[in-house]
PDB file of C-alpha atoms in Angstrom:
ATOM      1  CA  MET A   1      56.008  98.791 110.906  1.00 53.00           C
ATOM      2  CA  LYS A   2      59.168 101.034 111.229  1.00 60.00           C
ATOM      3  CA  PHE A   3      61.545  98.775 111.015  1.00 62.00           C
ATOM      4  CA  GLN A   4      60.128  96.685 107.753  1.00 63.00           C
ATOM      5  CA  ALA A   5      59.943 100.081 106.150  1.00 65.00           C
ATOM      6  CA  VAL A   6      63.496 101.338 107.013  1.00 64.00           C
ATOM      7  CA  ARG A   7      64.716  97.260 105.897  1.00 63.00           C
ATOM      8  CA  GLU A   8      62.884  97.888 102.498  1.00 65.00           C
ATOM      9  CA  VAL A   9      64.501 101.187 102.060  1.00 62.00           C
ATOM     10  CA  ALA A  10      67.932  99.883 102.850  1.00 61.00           C
ATOM     11  CA  LEU A  11      68.445  97.030 100.326  1.00 64.00           C
ATOM     12  CA  ALA A  12      66.079  98.064  98.104  1.00 63.00           C
ATOM     13  CA  LYS A  13      68.765  99.615  95.858  1.00 57.00           C
ATOM     14  CA  ILE A  14      70.611  96.885  95.478  1.00 58.00           C
ATOM     15  CA  GLN A  15      68.104  93.815  96.324  1.00 60.00           C
ATOM     16  CA  HIS A  16      68.282  93.166  92.609  1.00 56.00           C
ATOM     17  CA  LEU A  17      71.660  93.565  92.288  1.00 56.00           C
ATOM     18  CA  PHE A  18      73.433  91.587  95.076  1.00 61.00           C
ATOM     19  CA  ALA A  19      75.072  88.299  92.735  1.00 69.00           C
ATOM     20  CA  ASN A  20      75.978  90.370  89.680  1.00 76.00           C
ATOM     21  CA  VAL A  21      77.290  93.991  89.881  1.00 80.00           C
ATOM     22  CA  HIS A  22      80.197  95.197  91.521  1.00 83.00           C
ATOM     23  CA  ILE A  23      78.754  98.255  93.712  1.00 83.00           C
ATOM     24  CA  PRO A  24      82.234 100.108  95.401  1.00 85.00           C
ATOM     25  CA  LEU A  25      82.507 100.155  98.620  1.00 87.00           C
ATOM     26  CA  LYS A  26      81.770 103.862  98.921  1.00 90.00           C
ATOM     27  CA  ALA A  27      78.512 103.431  97.675  1.00 87.00           C
ATOM     28  CA  LEU A  28      77.956 100.897 100.068  1.00 86.00           C
ATOM     29  CA  ARG A  29      78.974 102.938 102.779  1.00 89.00           C
ATOM     30  CA  GLU A  30      77.199 106.012 101.810  1.00 88.00           C
ATOM     31  CA  MET A  31      73.644 103.190 101.375  1.00 84.00           C
ATOM     32  CA  THR A  32      74.620 101.904 105.322  1.00 86.00           C
ATOM     33  CA  ASN A  33      75.076 105.719 106.435  1.00 87.00           C
ATOM     34  CA  LYS A  34      71.563 106.321 105.188  1.00 84.00           C
ATOM     35  CA  THR A  35      70.296 103.571 106.768  1.00 84.00           C
ATOM     36  CA  VAL A  36      71.389 104.456 109.952  1.00 86.00           C
ATOM     37  CA  GLN A  37      70.086 108.531 109.506  1.00 85.00           C
ATOM     38  CA  LEU A  38      66.302 107.029 108.476  1.00 81.00           C
ATOM     39  CA  VAL A  39      66.579 104.342 111.597  1.00 82.00           C
ATOM     40  CA  ARG A  40      67.994 107.487 114.010  1.00 84.00           C
ATOM     41  CA  LYS A  41      65.169 109.309 112.608  1.00 81.00           C
ATOM     42  CA  TRP A  42      62.414 107.294 112.216  1.00 79.00           C
ATOM     43  CA  VAL A  43      62.753 105.110 115.841  1.00 78.00           C
ATOM     44  CA  GLY A  44      63.939 108.556 117.490  1.00 79.00           C
ATOM     45  CA  LEU A  45      67.399 107.851 118.563  1.00 77.00           C
ATOM     46  CA  ASN A  46      69.651 110.824 119.331  1.00 75.00           C
ATOM     47  CA  THR A  47      72.711 111.070 116.380  1.00 71.00           C
ATOM     48  CA  HIS A  48      75.001 109.697 118.858  1.00 68.00           C
ATOM     49  CA  SER A  49      73.384 106.602 119.175  1.00 62.00           C
ATOM     50  CA  THR A  50      75.829 103.637 118.848  1.00 69.00           C
ATOM     51  CA  ARG A  51      75.895 102.210 115.079  1.00 75.00           C
ATOM     52  CA  GLY A  52      76.106  98.302 116.728  1.00 71.00           C
ATOM     53  CA  ILE A  53      72.972  98.064 118.275  1.00 77.00           C
ATOM     54  CA  ILE A  54      71.187  99.011 114.853  1.00 81.00           C
ATOM     55  CA  PHE A  55      72.145  96.018 113.155  1.00 81.00           C
ATOM     56  CA  LEU A  56      72.210  93.278 116.095  1.00 77.00           C
ATOM     57  CA  PRO A  57      69.600  91.178 115.803  1.00 78.00           C
ATOM     58  CA  CYS A  58      66.430  91.628 117.695  1.00 78.00           C
ATOM     59  CA  GLY A  59      67.179  88.189 119.837  1.00 77.00           C
ATOM     60  CA  GLU A  60      70.584  89.958 121.026  1.00 74.00           C
ATOM     61  CA  GLY A  61      69.059  92.977 121.948  1.00 74.00           C
ATOM     62  CA  GLY A  62      69.237  94.941 118.603  1.00 76.00           C
ATOM     63  CA  LEU A  63      66.804  96.214 116.485  1.00 79.00           C
ATOM     64  CA  GLY A  64      67.612  93.327 113.272  1.00 79.00           C
ATOM     65  CA  VAL A  65      68.222  96.271 110.594  1.00 81.00           C
ATOM     66  CA  PRO A  66      69.794  94.659 107.884  1.00 80.00           C
ATOM     67  CA  ASN A  67      73.410  95.821 106.985  1.00 83.00           C
ATOM     68  CA  VAL A  68      73.326  96.835 103.119  1.00 83.00           C
ATOM     69  CA  GLU A  69      77.240  96.593 103.032  1.00 87.00           C
ATOM     70  CA  TRP A  70      77.586  93.413 105.021  1.00 88.00           C
ATOM     71  CA  THR A  71      74.681  91.921 103.017  1.00 86.00           C
ATOM     72  CA  TYR A  72      75.888  92.703  99.754  1.00 88.00           C
ATOM     73  CA  ILE A  73      78.928  91.197 100.538  1.00 90.00           C
ATOM     74  CA  ALA A  74      78.356  87.667 102.090  1.00 91.00           C
ATOM     75  CA  THR A  75      75.834  87.499  99.091  1.00 90.00           C
ATOM     76  CA  ARG A  76      78.637  88.140  96.151  1.00 92.00           C
ATOM     77  CA  LEU A  77      81.289  86.172  98.157  1.00 94.00           C
ATOM     78  CA  ALA A  78      78.951  83.880  98.328  1.00 93.00           C
ATOM     79  CA  HIS A  79      78.050  83.565  94.374  1.00 93.00           C
ATOM     80  CA  LEU A  80      81.441  84.397  92.661  1.00 95.00           C
ATOM     81  CA  ILE A  81      82.807  81.443  94.625  1.00 96.00           C
ATOM     82  CA  HIS A  82      79.299  79.087  93.777  1.00 95.00           C
ATOM     83  CA  MET A  83      80.188  79.991  90.705  1.00 95.00           C
ATOM     84  CA  LEU A  84      83.899  78.670  90.101  1.00 97.00           C
ATOM     85  CA  ASN A  85      82.180  75.160  92.169  1.00 96.00           C
ATOM     86  CA  ASN A  86      78.572  75.525  89.728  1.00 96.00           C
ATOM     87  CA  ASP A  87      77.595  71.713  88.767  1.00 95.00           C
ATOM     88  CA  ASP A  88      76.378  73.202  85.494  1.00 96.00           C
ATOM     89  CA  VAL A  89      79.437  72.363  83.697  1.00 96.00           C
ATOM     90  CA  THR A  90      78.987  75.665  80.863  1.00 97.00           C
ATOM     91  CA  VAL A  91      78.597  77.953  83.676  1.00 96.00           C
ATOM     92  CA  ARG A  92      81.865  76.516  85.882  1.00 97.00           C
ATOM     93  CA  GLU A  93      84.362  76.368  82.900  1.00 97.00           C
ATOM     94  CA  MET A  94      83.182  79.422  81.554  1.00 97.00           C
ATOM     95  CA  ALA A  95      83.956  81.149  85.249  1.00 96.00           C
ATOM     96  CA  ARG A  96      87.212  79.503  85.381  1.00 97.00           C
ATOM     97  CA  ALA A  97      88.247  80.223  82.284  1.00 96.00           C
ATOM     98  CA  SER A  98      87.221  84.060  82.808  1.00 96.00           C
ATOM     99  CA  LEU A  99      89.524  83.655  85.659  1.00 96.00           C
ATOM    100  CA  LEU A 100      92.459  82.142  84.526  1.00 96.00           C
ATOM    101  CA  LEU A 101      91.864  84.851  81.589  1.00 95.00           C
ATOM    102  CA  ASP A 102      91.728  87.444  83.508  1.00 94.00           C
ATOM    103  CA  LEU A 103      94.425  87.034  85.796  1.00 94.00           C
ATOM    104  CA  HIS A 104      96.696  86.016  82.802  1.00 94.00           C
ATOM    105  CA  ARG A 105      95.820  89.490  81.254  1.00 93.00           C
ATOM    106  CA  ARG A 106      97.002  91.340  83.913  1.00 93.00           C
ATOM    107  CA  LYS A 107     100.014  89.587  84.567  1.00 94.00           C
ATOM    108  CA  ILE A 108      99.740  88.325  87.707  1.00 95.00           C
ATOM    109  CA  PRO A 109     103.069  85.746  88.609  1.00 95.00           C
ATOM    110  CA  LEU A 110     102.023  82.782  90.269  1.00 95.00           C
ATOM    111  CA  ALA A 111     102.468  82.793  93.883  1.00 94.00           C
ATOM    112  CA  SER A 112     105.390  80.234  95.762  1.00 91.00           C
ATOM    113  CA  ALA A 113     104.498  78.309  98.361  1.00 83.00           C
ATOM    114  CA  ASP A 114     105.304  80.685 101.271  1.00 86.00           C
ATOM    115  CA  GLN A 115     103.982  83.810  99.324  1.00 92.00           C
ATOM    116  CA  ASN A 116     100.269  85.690  99.862  1.00 94.00           C
ATOM    117  CA  ASN A 117      97.942  84.105  97.285  1.00 96.00           C
ATOM    118  CA  PHE A 118      94.515  84.462  95.781  1.00 97.00           C
ATOM    119  CA  LEU A 119      94.160  80.716  93.972  1.00 96.00           C
ATOM    120  CA  GLY A 120      97.612  80.826  93.455  1.00 95.00           C
ATOM    121  CA  PHE A 121      98.065  84.140  92.253  1.00 96.00           C
ATOM    122  CA  ARG A 122     100.476  86.185  93.999  1.00 96.00           C
ATOM    123  CA  ARG A 123      99.188  88.848  96.011  1.00 97.00           C
ATOM    124  CA  LYS A 124     101.128  92.191  97.140  1.00 95.00           C
ATOM    125  CA  ASP A 125     101.403  93.106 100.859  1.00 94.00           C
ATOM    126  CA  SER A 126      98.173  94.983 100.624  1.00 95.00           C
ATOM    127  CA  GLY A 127      96.243  91.728  99.543  1.00 94.00           C
ATOM    128  CA  LYS A 128      95.942  93.356  95.892  1.00 94.00           C
ATOM    129  CA  LEU A 129      96.755  91.166  93.372  1.00 95.00           C
ATOM    130  CA  ASP A 130     100.248  92.076  92.214  1.00 94.00           C
ATOM    131  CA  SER A 131      99.651  92.677  88.591  1.00 92.00           C
ATOM    132  CA  GLN A 132     102.412  93.210  86.669  1.00 88.00           C
ATOM    133  CA  ALA A 133     100.488  94.613  83.085  1.00 85.00           C
ATOM    134  CA  LYS A 134     101.046  98.485  83.227  1.00 76.00           C
ATOM    135  CA  GLY A 135      97.636 100.854  82.704  1.00 64.00           C
ATOM    136  CA  PHE A 136      95.104  97.286  83.171  1.00 64.00           C
ATOM    137  CA  GLY A 137      92.839  98.800  85.966  1.00 67.00           C
ATOM    138  CA  VAL A 138      89.763  97.259  84.362  1.00 73.00           C
ATOM    139  CA  TRP A 139      87.319  95.869  86.874  1.00 80.00           C
ATOM    140  CA  SER A 140      86.082  92.190  86.446  1.00 88.00           C
ATOM    141  CA  ASP A 141      84.626  90.007  88.653  1.00 92.00           C
ATOM    142  CA  TRP A 142      87.670  88.247  90.050  1.00 95.00           C
ATOM    143  CA  PRO A 143      89.987  91.333  91.651  1.00 94.00           C
ATOM    144  CA  ASP A 144      86.604  92.274  93.095  1.00 94.00           C
ATOM    145  CA  LEU A 145      86.508  88.786  94.324  1.00 96.00           C
ATOM    146  CA  ASN A 146      89.868  88.811  96.093  1.00 96.00           C
ATOM    147  CA  ASP A 147      88.813  92.138  97.450  1.00 95.00           C
ATOM    148  CA  LEU A 148      86.009  90.053  99.374  1.00 94.00           C
ATOM    149  CA  CYS A 149      87.994  87.863 100.869  1.00 96.00           C
ATOM    150  CA  ASN A 150      90.548  90.306 102.388  1.00 94.00           C
ATOM    151  CA  ARG A 151      87.917  92.196 103.937  1.00 92.00           C
ATOM    152  CA  THR A 152      86.203  88.839 105.220  1.00 92.00           C
ATOM    153  CA  GLY A 153      89.219  86.965 106.149  1.00 92.00           C
ATOM    154  CA  VAL A 154      88.590  84.241 103.523  1.00 95.00           C
ATOM    155  CA  GLN A 155      90.990  82.189 102.523  1.00 95.00           C
ATOM    156  CA  LEU A 156      90.284  80.178  99.071  1.00 97.00           C
ATOM    157  CA  LYS A 157      92.475  77.243  97.538  1.00 95.00           C
ATOM    158  CA  TRP A 158      92.298  74.750  94.914  1.00 97.00           C
ATOM    159  CA  THR A 159      91.448  71.465  96.346  1.00 96.00           C
ATOM    160  CA  ARG A 160      90.880  68.014  95.334  1.00 94.00           C
ATOM    161  CA  LEU A 161      86.935  67.030  95.864  1.00 91.00           C
ATOM    162  CA  ASN A 162      86.274  65.705  99.249  1.00 85.00           C
ATOM    163  CA  THR A 163      89.622  65.894 100.419  1.00 85.00           C
ATOM    164  CA  GLN A 164      92.259  68.658 101.240  1.00 83.00           C
ATOM    165  CA  THR A 165      94.869  68.163  98.922  1.00 89.00           C
ATOM    166  CA  GLU A 166      95.656  70.961  97.439  1.00 92.00           C
ATOM    167  CA  VAL A 167      95.918  71.571  93.346  1.00 93.00           C
ATOM    168  CA  PRO A 168      98.404  74.359  91.778  1.00 92.00           C
ATOM    169  CA  VAL A 169      97.166  76.436  89.684  1.00 93.00           C
ATOM    170  CA  SER A 170      96.800  75.603  85.723  1.00 93.00           C
ATOM    171  CA  ASP A 171      94.415  75.654  82.704  1.00 93.00           C
ATOM    172  CA  GLU A 172      93.475  72.020  83.244  1.00 94.00           C
ATOM    173  CA  LEU A 173      91.807  73.079  86.064  1.00 93.00           C
ATOM    174  CA  ILE A 174      88.892  74.714  84.059  1.00 94.00           C
ATOM    175  CA  THR A 175      87.440  71.186  82.502  1.00 95.00           C
ATOM    176  CA  ASP A 176      88.653  69.264  85.672  1.00 95.00           C
ATOM    177  CA  PRO A 177      85.530  68.650  87.911  1.00 94.00           C
ATOM    178  CA  SER A 178      86.915  66.683  90.628  1.00 95.00           C
ATOM    179  CA  VAL A 179      89.270  70.014  91.626  1.00 96.00           C
ATOM    180  CA  VAL A 180      86.603  72.636  93.346  1.00 96.00           C
ATOM    181  CA  VAL A 181      87.655  75.863  94.938  1.00 97.00           C
ATOM    182  CA  LYS A 182      87.417  75.183  99.094  1.00 96.00           C
ATOM    183  CA  ALA A 183      87.074  78.842 101.180  1.00 96.00           C
ATOM    184  CA  ASP A 184      87.459  78.700 104.958  1.00 95.00           C
ATOM    185  CA  ILE A 185      86.667  81.521 107.110  1.00 93.00           C
ATOM    186  CA  THR A 186      88.781  82.197 110.603  1.00 88.00           C
ATOM    187  CA  THR A 187      86.201  82.912 113.643  1.00 81.00           C
ATOM    188  CA  PRO A 188      87.740  85.326 116.128  1.00 75.00           C
ATOM    189  CA  GLN A 189      87.892  82.391 118.789  1.00 77.00           C
ATOM    190  CA  GLU A 190      90.658  81.281 116.102  1.00 82.00           C
ATOM    191  CA  GLU A 191      88.836  78.670 113.925  1.00 86.00           C
ATOM    192  CA  THR A 192      88.759  77.588 110.807  1.00 90.00           C
ATOM    193  CA  VAL A 193      85.719  77.255 109.464  1.00 91.00           C
ATOM    194  CA  GLU A 194      84.586  76.113 105.565  1.00 93.00           C
ATOM    195  CA  LEU A 195      82.114  78.109 103.994  1.00 93.00           C
ATOM    196  CA  HIS A 196      79.675  75.334 102.376  1.00 92.00           C
ATOM    197  CA  ARG A 197      77.257  76.387  99.460  1.00 87.00           C
ATOM    198  CA  ASP A 198      74.424  76.893 101.369  1.00 88.00           C
ATOM    199  CA  SER A 199      75.740  78.431 104.762  1.00 89.00           C
ATOM    200  CA  ALA A 200      78.615  80.734 103.292  1.00 91.00           C
ATOM    201  CA  ARG A 201      75.816  83.795 102.776  1.00 90.00           C
ATOM    202  CA  ARG A 202      75.195  83.371 106.543  1.00 90.00           C
ATOM    203  CA  VAL A 203      78.372  82.292 108.218  1.00 92.00           C
ATOM    204  CA  VAL A 204      80.085  85.785 107.076  1.00 90.00           C
ATOM    205  CA  LEU A 205      77.409  87.627 108.068  1.00 86.00           C
ATOM    206  CA  SER A 206      77.152  85.726 111.745  1.00 86.00           C
ATOM    207  CA  MET A 207      81.035  86.647 111.626  1.00 86.00           C
ATOM    208  CA  LYS A 208      80.171  90.413 110.794  1.00 82.00           C
ATOM    209  CA  GLN A 209      77.843  90.431 113.738  1.00 76.00           C
ATOM    210  CA  SER A 210      79.831  88.555 116.038  1.00 78.00           C
ATOM    211  CA  GLU A 211      82.791  91.750 115.505  1.00 76.00           C
ATOM    212  CA  ILE A 212      79.685  94.000 115.834  1.00 69.00           C
ATOM    213  CA  ARG A 213      78.506  92.344 119.568  1.00 70.00           C
ATOM    214  CA  GLN A 214      81.598  92.122 120.594  1.00 70.00           C
ATOM    215  CA  HIS A 215      82.873  95.648 119.853  1.00 62.00           C
ATOM    216  CA  TRP A 216      79.663  96.914 120.842  1.00 58.00           C
ATOM    217  CA  ILE A 217      80.033  94.919 124.445  1.00 59.00           C
ATOM    218  CA  HIS A 218      83.995  96.131 124.357  1.00 61.00           C
ATOM    219  CA  ASN A 219      82.323  99.946 124.765  1.00 60.00           C
ATOM    220  CA  ASN A 220      79.601  99.840 126.900  1.00 57.00           C
ATOM    221  CA  THR A 221      80.908  97.363 129.597  1.00 52.00           C
TER     222      THR A 221
END
């Protein structure tokens, strides 16, 4: 019952905001820290107990408490990618038009073949989008998606449906149903895994749990 209560407290503030609202990283980490404090208090753990065990699944020796930061990141990432590939023509075309308009207004150059990029638009060495617009710091979904990809290691590219053929970014992508956003993530074992609509959220969360697990093992052996 205590763990269920912690779960409800952990997710209460964001469960209705997951997909549609930008939550700053600082706020997410404050929520995660609050969750850790509650678990340690309610379960009687000392303040030096490892955070990793709190967020590992029960079947792996953890407490199974959801990590607010990574639950939000995985859910929002999957949602934004799904918007660009949505089966509903109106939703898909509006999302793609919004993305291209936003990045053009920020004056982000198209990337050359050997440059780090986000869906064909150039990134800085830091991973941020290489905006050439002065003072255009307005938040929107698409720079947020770029940041989420940087945090998770997800790579996005435009491809032809059911092929590996990469397509250069252009306005024609908006109305071309044969072009989709392909999302890949690299595992700690250097294997590339494609993120599908029904599995993206689960795979991203699983990768984070694997990272926590390895960190916990390393620090307890």
